[in-house]
């Protein structure tokens, strides 16, 4: 078990290192740097101004040197202006140049400054992750039980009327993308045009003060889309289990149908949906982009769009690290989960 | 009437002359006010010179307290002279005040400057500062602070400092810094600007949003981190892209105490660029006023019971070819015939109808508005698609495929689509490309053929200097014309708008002859506020002076 964890941790670190280097390389291509300069300096700067802006901020150093700065293994850049004022990567928060640390990168716990949000990238990521985490929590709480119930009900008697009805429902929800269902929900449930006005059409206030009224629609929009998929997987798995030899044996021995479903079929039928559910975490982390934009809920997905749109190097790197972490941790959990669902699987 | 000028000095000769012109019907009320107040005549006196009563301030009693929620994009902030959005200025307006303020009727009112005079030759500008003003850290506000700010504004070595362009002859072209002896503190409350050449646009320049007056201790920093200012408010929190909260400063006595600072708390909430989201926010009762209401949403917001306010402006959209842009090794728009052909094929009135639902006035492809004091009327533009095609053939460019770029946003997109449609009708090949805001603005001045929105500036020469003089940072057309530059420099030295108009006529003609831009229309701009909100009207330069906004009693 210990070796297994260590190996997983090693994979995680290596993946993060490779991925961040790729992101670093792509975000530091020359046109992207010009974009950074124009975004941070002034959108209407001339080429000469851009060049001098980049030079004064250490962007003209070799790529590997700057990647090293980000990691915290090489010294941060400094620049001395004509008037003798020293600026540098590690010189900020009114700390004089002499006292500022020489290195400030990931190893020193410093995620760098986000150019879009003007605060530490680590702070942005943790705040946004908390907001999206809250959205994800409610989505999971709504989506998973609903999907399992629908899937099991549909799968326990294949081809029954109940199965056909529920299957149609799950296919329809999965086939409707969020940007369609979200817009329909907003139009029907929030606008004066229809007149229902049950909910709020934006979730902006939900960032500080989530209520059923302003938070339910985004949750429902995501949950419905993901639900059909899990329900279909559960149904397939359930129908397969229900035709297994041991279920027939149980029936012949006179076990009641309810008991067969709850005690004998359910646990075996949950293995496949469990993987799918765990895979929903990474999907949710980035798949919420559309819903967050639609409902103006400023979480992780929205931050990712802002960072990518404005080539916010530090923030994109921080987001990559977090994404690698989330994907691998959830997969780790699902691997461990299998052991409990299926005793034949061993972690070695 | 005593104290007829803002300084108490006698009225400038040109102002008296303009009053006569107004009476003769040569000037509109707005033009007269803009010129008279720029010459130092107090607003009530200016109105009385032409026999009108000055409009009274809103008579509705305003209650103290409350939270004002404003829909507005919250961009990353930086030091004021680097501001590039009116939104930047609106955030800091509550603590970083301006010397003078531009009003919708074209006049200027004093803020931190109590009065100002322009000498007859327009080479000396004297600014008298308001006395008894204190910074919120307790320091007195003096002429030295203003000199410090002028020096900051004049510093062209700082990348992106657009104030340097507005400071005109005060900036030394060699050092790119303020000229020696140009900015002088005559006494504790008087600043004198000695210009080497006459310039009439400086006063208008210091009323613009990057000209917020900052404390010396700001030192290039972010005004949210170091909120020392003269105004009654201070920032509480600032999250880019989300929200900015500004609260009344309890430890500071504002110079205008009692005449404003009504609400306790101001929240600027960012709902992105999609007007549908803004509408949802209004319906959810999450905002009290909008920054700007656009297009079809103007009517929708009316329908939701919001109060509409309109400001006629010299704000505009320009669809321009870039004369120096290279496409596949060629400069397609170098030939004036090509540019003229493009302009000739477009009927500006139709673009206004299709692109902006007729909410404005057709423009004349020279970027000088009838509300600018020196506007000269030219013969109406001729729309001639057949002639345009002939001209294009003459230039040998009839088979060239034009790529017309615009922002993927409301009226910018619609307007550019309408221009493209008319170009296609004339037989040109046009390929449309829309870019999101985050990409579009990175190269806005480099695209070979694209649309750009321009905010208004009080004087016609200002706009031309900012955007069409050879080699200036915001010259997006690549226009480089010796006669134009020279005439413009001459015109900028004439304080009297009538004399200036003679040169302006030539400038306008050059703009049209050279086919520099297709300028379909002048926009009227709108915002909406909840009933009962006082002083929340739209400002022609998008300024939201929240220190004067409050809820009616």
Tab-separated table of N, CA and C in Angstrom, chain B residues 210-353:
chain	number	residue	atom	x	y	z
B	210	UNK	N	-7.836	59.927	-17.151
B	210	UNK	CA	-6.536	59.571	-16.557
B	210	UNK	C	-5.925	60.702	-15.733
B	211	UNK	N	-6.566	61.879	-15.695
B	211	UNK	CA	-5.975	63.035	-15.030
B	211	UNK	C	-6.377	63.141	-13.565
B	212	UNK	N	-6.642	62.015	-12.914
B	212	UNK	CA	-6.967	62.040	-11.488
B	212	UNK	C	-5.754	62.560	-10.724
B	213	UNK	N	-6.006	63.441	-9.766
B	213	UNK	CA	-4.907	64.062	-9.027
B	213	UNK	C	-4.489	63.140	-7.889
B	214	UNK	N	-3.210	62.729	-7.917
B	214	UNK	CA	-2.750	61.761	-6.925
B	214	UNK	C	-1.784	62.398	-5.941
B	215	UNK	N	-1.667	61.782	-4.779
B	215	UNK	CA	-0.743	62.231	-3.741
B	215	UNK	C	0.671	61.779	-4.132
B	216	UNK	N	1.690	62.597	-3.798
B	216	UNK	CA	3.063	62.203	-4.170
B	216	UNK	C	3.444	60.803	-3.675
B	217	UNK	N	2.855	60.351	-2.569
B	217	UNK	CA	3.270	59.062	-2.014
B	217	UNK	C	2.782	57.876	-2.834
B	218	UNK	N	1.943	58.112	-3.824
B	218	UNK	CA	1.443	56.986	-4.627
B	218	UNK	C	2.602	56.347	-5.387
B	219	UNK	N	3.482	57.206	-5.950
B	219	UNK	CA	4.753	56.740	-6.499
B	219	UNK	C	4.595	55.583	-7.496
B	220	UNK	N	3.678	55.738	-8.417
B	220	UNK	CA	3.522	54.711	-9.446
B	220	UNK	C	2.767	53.479	-9.001
B	221	UNK	N	2.248	53.496	-7.772
B	221	UNK	CA	1.558	52.314	-7.267
B	221	UNK	C	0.088	52.288	-7.632
B	222	UNK	N	-0.579	51.295	-7.089
B	222	UNK	CA	-2.003	51.112	-7.343
B	222	UNK	C	-2.807	51.943	-6.335
B	223	UNK	N	-3.694	52.820	-6.827
B	223	UNK	CA	-4.419	53.703	-5.911
B	223	UNK	C	-5.349	52.970	-4.933
B	224	UNK	N	-5.582	51.686	-5.157
B	224	UNK	CA	-6.390	50.952	-4.182
B	224	UNK	C	-5.529	50.550	-2.983
B	225	UNK	N	-4.244	50.276	-3.261
B	225	UNK	CA	-3.356	49.881	-2.168
B	225	UNK	C	-2.962	51.077	-1.305
B	226	UNK	N	-2.948	52.255	-1.927
B	226	UNK	CA	-2.496	53.440	-1.206
B	226	UNK	C	-3.511	54.560	-1.454
B	227	UNK	N	-4.692	54.442	-0.820
B	227	UNK	CA	-5.807	55.309	-1.224
B	227	UNK	C	-5.767	56.696	-0.605
B	228	UNK	N	-4.705	57.456	-0.877
B	228	UNK	CA	-4.673	58.831	-0.377
B	228	UNK	C	-5.223	59.739	-1.454
B	229	UNK	N	-6.300	60.422	-1.132
B	229	UNK	CA	-6.910	61.316	-2.099
B	229	UNK	C	-7.608	62.434	-1.369
B	230	UNK	N	-8.319	63.279	-2.126
B	230	UNK	CA	-8.993	64.410	-1.497
B	230	UNK	C	-10.483	64.157	-1.329
B	231	UNK	N	-10.996	63.105	-1.944
B	231	UNK	CA	-12.437	62.885	-1.981
B	231	UNK	C	-12.983	62.224	-0.727
B	232	UNK	N	-14.305	62.121	-0.644
B	232	UNK	CA	-14.967	61.652	0.576
B	232	UNK	C	-15.032	60.132	0.732
B	233	UNK	N	-14.574	59.391	-0.243
B	233	UNK	CA	-14.704	57.932	-0.171
B	233	UNK	C	-13.338	57.262	-0.118
B	234	UNK	N	-13.335	55.969	0.187
B	234	UNK	CA	-12.102	55.185	0.107
B	234	UNK	C	-12.468	53.746	-0.244
B	235	UNK	N	-11.529	53.020	-0.858
B	235	UNK	CA	-11.848	51.658	-1.275
B	235	UNK	C	-11.875	50.712	-0.090
B	236	UNK	N	-12.793	49.755	-0.127
B	236	UNK	CA	-12.828	48.752	0.934
B	236	UNK	C	-12.252	47.437	0.423
B	237	UNK	N	-12.697	47.029	-0.779
B	237	UNK	CA	-12.128	45.813	-1.359
B	237	UNK	C	-12.165	45.945	-2.870
B	238	UNK	N	-11.299	45.181	-3.511
B	238	UNK	CA	-11.204	45.275	-4.965
B	238	UNK	C	-10.864	43.915	-5.530
B	239	UNK	N	-11.800	43.258	-6.190
B	239	UNK	CA	-11.485	42.005	-6.875
B	239	UNK	C	-11.734	42.193	-8.358
B	240	UNK	N	-10.661	42.060	-9.125
B	240	UNK	CA	-10.733	42.267	-10.566
B	240	UNK	C	-11.737	41.290	-11.181
B	241	UNK	N	-12.555	41.805	-12.073
B	241	UNK	CA	-13.511	40.957	-12.759
B	241	UNK	C	-14.734	40.645	-11.927
B	242	UNK	N	-14.742	41.045	-10.680
B	242	UNK	CA	-15.869	40.699	-9.831
B	242	UNK	C	-16.526	41.935	-9.224
B	243	UNK	N	-15.825	42.591	-8.360
B	243	UNK	CA	-16.498	43.596	-7.561
B	243	UNK	C	-15.499	44.568	-6.958
B	244	UNK	N	-15.904	45.838	-6.889
B	244	UNK	CA	-15.109	46.813	-6.154
B	244	UNK	C	-16.040	47.468	-5.157
B	245	UNK	N	-15.636	47.531	-3.916
B	245	UNK	CA	-16.481	48.153	-2.890
B	245	UNK	C	-15.794	49.407	-2.383
B	246	UNK	N	-16.543	50.503	-2.361
B	246	UNK	CA	-16.013	51.783	-1.928
B	246	UNK	C	-16.926	52.299	-0.813
B	247	UNK	N	-16.331	52.740	0.267
B	247	UNK	CA	-17.140	53.189	1.404
B	247	UNK	C	-16.799	54.627	1.749
B	248	UNK	N	-17.704	55.287	2.464
B	248	UNK	CA	-17.440	56.654	2.860
B	248	UNK	C	-16.320	56.655	3.894
B	249	UNK	N	-15.420	57.609	3.726
B	249	UNK	CA	-14.266	57.695	4.607
B	249	UNK	C	-14.683	58.432	5.887
B	250	UNK	N	-14.714	57.752	7.044
B	250	UNK	CA	-15.225	58.397	8.255
B	250	UNK	C	-14.243	59.400	8.864
B	251	UNK	N	-12.956	59.295	8.505
B	251	UNK	CA	-11.956	60.118	9.189
B	251	UNK	C	-11.510	61.315	8.365
B	252	UNK	N	-12.288	61.696	7.376
B	252	UNK	CA	-11.819	62.741	6.479
B	252	UNK	C	-12.938	63.744	6.249
B	253	UNK	N	-12.583	65.024	6.306
B	253	UNK	CA	-13.580	66.056	6.005
B	253	UNK	C	-13.358	66.522	4.585
B	254	UNK	N	-14.349	66.282	3.760
B	254	UNK	CA	-14.275	66.612	2.334
B	254	UNK	C	-14.512	68.099	2.149
B	255	UNK	N	-13.846	68.699	1.152
B	255	UNK	CA	-14.019	70.143	0.921
B	255	UNK	C	-15.449	70.502	0.547
B	256	UNK	N	-16.172	69.564	-0.010
B	256	UNK	CA	-17.535	69.861	-0.454
B	256	UNK	C	-18.554	69.193	0.458
B	257	UNK	N	-18.180	69.007	1.735
B	257	UNK	CA	-19.027	68.319	2.713
B	257	UNK	C	-20.442	68.908	2.720
B	258	UNK	N	-21.434	68.054	2.692
B	258	UNK	CA	-22.814	68.529	2.739
B	258	UNK	C	-23.474	68.592	1.380
B	259	UNK	N	-22.649	68.636	0.305
B	259	UNK	CA	-23.233	68.711	-1.041
B	259	UNK	C	-23.099	67.399	-1.791
B	260	UNK	N	-22.865	66.341	-1.088
B	260	UNK	CA	-22.689	65.073	-1.790
B	260	UNK	C	-22.315	64.001	-0.795
B	261	UNK	N	-21.643	62.967	-1.287
B	261	UNK	CA	-21.254	61.830	-0.447
B	261	UNK	C	-22.478	61.305	0.306
B	262	UNK	N	-23.549	61.081	-0.439
B	262	UNK	CA	-24.811	60.683	0.189
B	262	UNK	C	-24.793	59.227	0.648
B	263	UNK	N	-24.398	58.333	-0.249
B	263	UNK	CA	-24.509	56.912	0.114
B	263	UNK	C	-23.308	56.484	0.958
B	264	UNK	N	-23.517	55.460	1.786
B	264	UNK	CA	-22.451	54.979	2.668
B	264	UNK	C	-21.509	54.060	1.927
B	265	UNK	N	-22.059	53.370	0.919
B	265	UNK	CA	-21.312	52.284	0.329
B	265	UNK	C	-21.647	52.205	-1.156
B	266	UNK	N	-20.617	52.086	-1.978
B	266	UNK	CA	-20.826	51.963	-3.415
B	266	UNK	C	-20.222	50.633	-3.857
B	267	UNK	N	-21.013	49.828	-4.565
B	267	UNK	CA	-20.474	48.562	-5.065
B	267	UNK	C	-20.505	48.578	-6.585
B	268	UNK	N	-19.345	48.410	-7.193
B	268	UNK	CA	-19.294	48.216	-8.642
B	268	UNK	C	-19.248	46.713	-8.878
B	269	UNK	N	-20.260	46.170	-9.551
B	269	UNK	CA	-20.312	44.726	-9.744
B	269	UNK	C	-20.123	44.419	-11.227
B	270	UNK	N	-19.229	43.484	-11.502
B	270	UNK	CA	-18.886	43.134	-12.877
B	270	UNK	C	-19.783	41.993	-13.353
B	271	UNK	N	-20.576	42.253	-14.385
B	271	UNK	CA	-21.418	41.201	-14.963
B	271	UNK	C	-20.913	40.808	-16.352
B	272	UNK	N	-19.630	41.049	-16.615
B	272	UNK	CA	-19.079	40.684	-17.914
B	272	UNK	C	-19.572	41.614	-19.011
B	273	UNK	N	-19.387	41.189	-20.274
B	273	UNK	CA	-19.704	42.076	-21.386
B	273	UNK	C	-21.042	41.739	-22.042
B	274	UNK	N	-21.683	40.659	-21.614
B	274	UNK	CA	-22.918	40.251	-22.274
B	274	UNK	C	-24.110	41.039	-21.715
B	275	UNK	N	-24.756	41.865	-22.551
B	275	UNK	CA	-25.866	42.670	-22.029
B	275	UNK	C	-27.022	41.821	-21.487
B	276	UNK	N	-27.144	40.571	-21.951
B	276	UNK	CA	-28.217	39.706	-21.440
B	276	UNK	C	-27.991	39.420	-19.956
B	277	UNK	N	-26.739	39.265	-19.568
B	277	UNK	CA	-26.428	39.028	-18.165
B	277	UNK	C	-26.749	40.276	-17.342
B	278	UNK	N	-26.461	41.436	-17.920
B	278	UNK	CA	-26.772	42.686	-17.221
B	278	UNK	C	-28.279	42.788	-17.007
B	279	UNK	N	-29.025	42.405	-18.048
B	279	UNK	CA	-30.478	42.454	-17.928
B	279	UNK	C	-30.956	41.502	-16.836
B	280	UNK	N	-30.364	40.305	-16.789
B	280	UNK	CA	-30.738	39.345	-15.743
B	280	UNK	C	-30.461	39.934	-14.364
B	281	UNK	N	-29.350	40.674	-14.260
B	281	UNK	CA	-28.998	41.286	-12.972
B	281	UNK	C	-30.006	42.353	-12.579
B	282	UNK	N	-30.471	43.111	-13.571
B	282	UNK	CA	-31.480	44.133	-13.281
B	282	UNK	C	-32.775	43.457	-12.839
B	283	UNK	N	-33.138	42.386	-13.551
B	283	UNK	CA	-34.374	41.678	-13.199
B	283	UNK	C	-34.289	41.052	-11.817
B	284	UNK	N	-33.087	40.597	-11.464
B	284	UNK	CA	-32.916	39.974	-10.158
B	284	UNK	C	-32.766	41.039	-9.066
B	285	UNK	N	-32.867	42.312	-9.453
B	285	UNK	CA	-32.732	43.453	-8.541
B	285	UNK	C	-31.401	43.431	-7.816
B	286	UNK	N	-30.365	43.121	-8.564
B	286	UNK	CA	-29.024	43.087	-7.962
B	286	UNK	C	-28.240	44.360	-8.246
B	287	UNK	N	-28.732	45.211	-9.142
B	287	UNK	CA	-28.038	46.474	-9.404
B	287	UNK	C	-29.038	47.625	-9.438
B	288	UNK	N	-28.521	48.843	-9.131
B	288	UNK	CA	-29.374	50.033	-9.116
B	288	UNK	C	-29.204	50.870	-10.370
B	289	UNK	N	-28.038	50.762	-11.011
B	289	UNK	CA	-27.878	51.484	-12.267
B	289	UNK	C	-26.882	50.756	-13.163
B	290	UNK	N	-27.015	50.994	-14.473
B	290	UNK	CA	-26.101	50.352	-15.403
B	290	UNK	C	-25.033	51.352	-15.815
B	291	UNK	N	-23.889	50.817	-16.200
B	291	UNK	CA	-22.793	51.668	-16.697
B	291	UNK	C	-23.195	52.242	-18.050
B	292	UNK	N	-23.657	51.354	-18.918
B	292	UNK	CA	-24.143	51.782	-20.219
B	292	UNK	C	-25.157	50.753	-20.691
B	293	UNK	N	-26.278	51.193	-21.213
B	293	UNK	CA	-27.256	50.266	-21.778
B	293	UNK	C	-27.113	50.305	-23.289
B	294	UNK	N	-27.154	49.124	-23.878
B	294	UNK	CA	-26.786	49.018	-25.291
B	294	UNK	C	-27.900	48.401	-26.127
B	295	UNK	N	-28.096	48.934	-27.330
B	295	UNK	CA	-28.920	48.305	-28.365
B	295	UNK	C	-30.340	47.998	-27.939
B	296	UNK	N	-30.782	46.786	-28.267
B	296	UNK	CA	-32.167	46.404	-27.994
B	296	UNK	C	-32.440	46.391	-26.489
B	297	UNK	N	-31.374	46.278	-25.692
B	297	UNK	CA	-31.577	46.211	-24.250
B	297	UNK	C	-32.027	47.550	-23.664
B	298	UNK	N	-31.846	48.627	-24.439
B	298	UNK	CA	-32.335	49.920	-23.972
B	298	UNK	C	-33.843	49.848	-23.799
B	299	UNK	N	-34.526	49.295	-24.807
B	299	UNK	CA	-35.989	49.189	-24.724
B	299	UNK	C	-36.407	48.170	-23.681
B	300	UNK	N	-35.648	47.070	-23.605
B	300	UNK	CA	-36.015	46.034	-22.636
B	300	UNK	C	-35.913	46.585	-21.217
B	301	UNK	N	-34.843	47.321	-20.951
B	301	UNK	CA	-34.674	47.877	-19.605
B	301	UNK	C	-35.747	48.930	-19.315
B	302	UNK	N	-36.141	49.691	-20.342
B	302	UNK	CA	-37.276	50.607	-20.165
B	302	UNK	C	-38.487	49.827	-19.678
B	303	UNK	N	-38.703	48.677	-20.327
B	303	UNK	CA	-39.860	47.848	-20.017
B	303	UNK	C	-39.825	47.270	-18.617
B	304	UNK	N	-38.632	47.196	-18.040
B	304	UNK	CA	-38.522	46.654	-16.683
B	304	UNK	C	-38.708	47.742	-15.638
B	305	UNK	N	-39.100	48.930	-16.084
B	305	UNK	CA	-39.393	49.989	-15.124
B	305	UNK	C	-38.175	50.800	-14.714
B	306	UNK	N	-37.067	50.668	-15.455
B	306	UNK	CA	-35.887	51.471	-15.142
B	306	UNK	C	-36.001	52.829	-15.839
B	307	UNK	N	-35.319	53.833	-15.283
B	307	UNK	CA	-35.361	55.164	-15.860
B	307	UNK	C	-34.229	55.309	-16.865
B	308	UNK	N	-34.563	55.693	-18.092
B	308	UNK	CA	-33.557	55.815	-19.126
B	308	UNK	C	-32.967	57.227	-19.127
B	309	UNK	N	-31.670	57.338	-19.350
B	309	UNK	CA	-31.048	58.645	-19.493
B	309	UNK	C	-30.171	58.626	-20.731
B	310	UNK	N	-30.225	59.703	-21.501
B	310	UNK	CA	-29.508	59.740	-22.773
B	310	UNK	C	-28.510	60.884	-22.781
B	311	UNK	N	-27.343	60.666	-23.356
B	311	UNK	CA	-26.383	61.748	-23.561
B	311	UNK	C	-25.961	61.735	-25.025
B	312	UNK	N	-26.149	62.872	-25.698
B	312	UNK	CA	-25.664	62.992	-27.076
B	312	UNK	C	-24.170	63.229	-26.994
B	313	UNK	N	-23.407	62.556	-27.827
B	313	UNK	CA	-21.956	62.652	-27.665
B	313	UNK	C	-21.244	62.779	-28.981
B	314	UNK	N	-19.955	62.999	-28.860
B	314	UNK	CA	-19.065	62.888	-30.014
B	314	UNK	C	-18.364	61.543	-29.966
B	315	UNK	N	-18.952	60.579	-29.248
B	315	UNK	CA	-18.402	59.220	-29.238
B	315	UNK	C	-18.823	58.553	-30.536
B	316	UNK	N	-17.953	57.697	-31.040
B	316	UNK	CA	-18.217	57.183	-32.380
B	316	UNK	C	-17.565	55.832	-32.608
B	317	UNK	N	-17.880	55.262	-33.748
B	317	UNK	CA	-17.173	54.054	-34.175
B	317	UNK	C	-16.562	54.359	-35.539
B	318	UNK	N	-15.342	53.893	-35.711
B	318	UNK	CA	-14.619	54.189	-36.930
B	318	UNK	C	-14.216	52.875	-37.584
B	319	UNK	N	-14.587	52.697	-38.852
B	319	UNK	CA	-14.118	51.531	-39.590
B	319	UNK	C	-13.016	52.032	-40.497
B	320	UNK	N	-11.808	51.630	-40.187
B	320	UNK	CA	-10.685	52.260	-40.873
B	320	UNK	C	-9.745	51.249	-41.490
B	321	UNK	N	-9.252	51.541	-42.708
B	321	UNK	CA	-8.139	50.774	-43.245
B	321	UNK	C	-6.847	51.302	-42.637
B	322	UNK	N	-5.872	50.443	-42.408
B	322	UNK	CA	-4.579	50.898	-41.911
B	322	UNK	C	-3.628	51.016	-43.089
B	323	UNK	N	-3.218	52.261	-43.359
B	323	UNK	CA	-2.463	52.530	-44.588
B	323	UNK	C	-1.101	51.866	-44.581
B	324	UNK	N	-0.545	51.620	-43.408
B	324	UNK	CA	0.806	51.052	-43.373
B	324	UNK	C	0.797	49.553	-43.115
B	325	UNK	N	-0.416	48.963	-42.969
B	325	UNK	CA	-0.475	47.531	-42.661
B	325	UNK	C	-0.087	46.720	-43.888
B	326	UNK	N	0.680	45.664	-43.665
B	326	UNK	CA	1.078	44.803	-44.765
B	326	UNK	C	0.279	43.514	-44.740
B	327	UNK	N	-0.258	43.127	-45.903
B	327	UNK	CA	-0.921	41.837	-46.031
B	327	UNK	C	-0.222	41.102	-47.159
B	328	UNK	N	0.337	39.951	-46.872
B	328	UNK	CA	1.083	39.158	-47.851
B	328	UNK	C	2.107	40.006	-48.600
B	329	UNK	N	2.833	40.815	-47.856
B	329	UNK	CA	3.904	41.580	-48.470
B	329	UNK	C	3.471	42.831	-49.214
B	330	UNK	N	2.152	43.079	-49.272
B	330	UNK	CA	1.684	44.292	-49.942
B	330	UNK	C	0.993	45.200	-48.923
B	331	UNK	N	0.912	46.471	-49.278
B	331	UNK	CA	0.158	47.383	-48.419
B	331	UNK	C	-1.133	47.741	-49.149
B	332	UNK	N	-2.188	46.978	-48.923
B	332	UNK	CA	-3.395	47.134	-49.751
B	332	UNK	C	-4.049	48.503	-49.605
B	333	UNK	N	-3.850	49.155	-48.464
B	333	UNK	CA	-4.582	50.410	-48.251
B	333	UNK	C	-3.692	51.633	-48.361
B	334	UNK	N	-2.549	51.450	-49.047
B	334	UNK	CA	-1.634	52.564	-49.215
B	334	UNK	C	-2.191	53.564	-50.228
B	335	UNK	N	-2.950	53.043	-51.193
B	335	UNK	CA	-3.474	53.857	-52.285
B	335	UNK	C	-4.737	54.594	-51.834
B	336	UNK	N	-4.729	55.945	-51.886
B	336	UNK	CA	-5.922	56.683	-51.442
B	336	UNK	C	-7.182	56.320	-52.239
B	337	UNK	N	-6.988	55.871	-53.486
B	337	UNK	CA	-8.174	55.527	-54.292
B	337	UNK	C	-8.915	54.351	-53.685
B	338	UNK	N	-8.140	53.371	-53.176
B	338	UNK	CA	-8.766	52.208	-52.545
B	338	UNK	C	-9.576	52.653	-51.330
B	339	UNK	N	-8.975	53.528	-50.526
B	339	UNK	CA	-9.643	53.964	-49.306
B	339	UNK	C	-10.873	54.798	-49.628
B	340	UNK	N	-10.724	55.667	-50.621
B	340	UNK	CA	-11.869	56.500	-50.990
B	340	UNK	C	-13.005	55.651	-51.532
B	341	UNK	N	-12.634	54.618	-52.300
B	341	UNK	CA	-13.657	53.729	-52.857
B	341	UNK	C	-14.440	53.055	-51.733
B	342	UNK	N	-13.727	52.617	-50.700
B	342	UNK	CA	-14.399	51.962	-49.576
B	342	UNK	C	-15.407	52.920	-48.934
B	343	UNK	N	-14.955	54.153	-48.702
B	343	UNK	CA	-15.821	55.126	-48.044
B	343	UNK	C	-17.018	55.485	-48.927
B	344	UNK	N	-16.781	55.557	-50.215
B	344	UNK	CA	-17.818	55.951	-51.154
B	344	UNK	C	-18.950	54.915	-51.219
B	345	UNK	N	-18.613	53.661	-50.967
B	345	UNK	CA	-19.597	52.585	-51.121
B	345	UNK	C	-20.536	52.493	-49.928
B	346	UNK	N	-20.227	53.213	-48.858
B	346	UNK	CA	-20.994	53.022	-47.630
B	346	UNK	C	-21.908	54.216	-47.356
B	347	UNK	N	-23.182	53.920	-47.180
B	347	UNK	CA	-24.142	54.959	-46.800
B	347	UNK	C	-24.233	54.990	-45.274
B	348	UNK	N	-23.689	56.054	-44.702
B	348	UNK	CA	-23.591	56.116	-43.242
B	348	UNK	C	-24.948	56.045	-42.545
B	349	UNK	N	-25.970	56.621	-43.162
B	349	UNK	CA	-27.298	56.614	-42.534
B	349	UNK	C	-27.823	55.187	-42.403
B	350	UNK	N	-27.532	54.363	-43.408
B	350	UNK	CA	-28.002	52.975	-43.353
B	350	UNK	C	-27.255	52.207	-42.266
B	351	UNK	N	-25.960	52.473	-42.146
B	351	UNK	CA	-25.183	51.803	-41.105
B	351	UNK	C	-25.718	52.190	-39.725
B	352	UNK	N	-26.074	53.462	-39.574
B	352	UNK	CA	-26.630	53.911	-38.291
B	352	UNK	C	-27.920	53.164	-37.979
B	353	UNK	N	-28.751	52.998	-38.996
B	353	UNK	CA	-30.041	52.328	-38.804
B	353	UNK	C	-29.835	50.851	-38.444
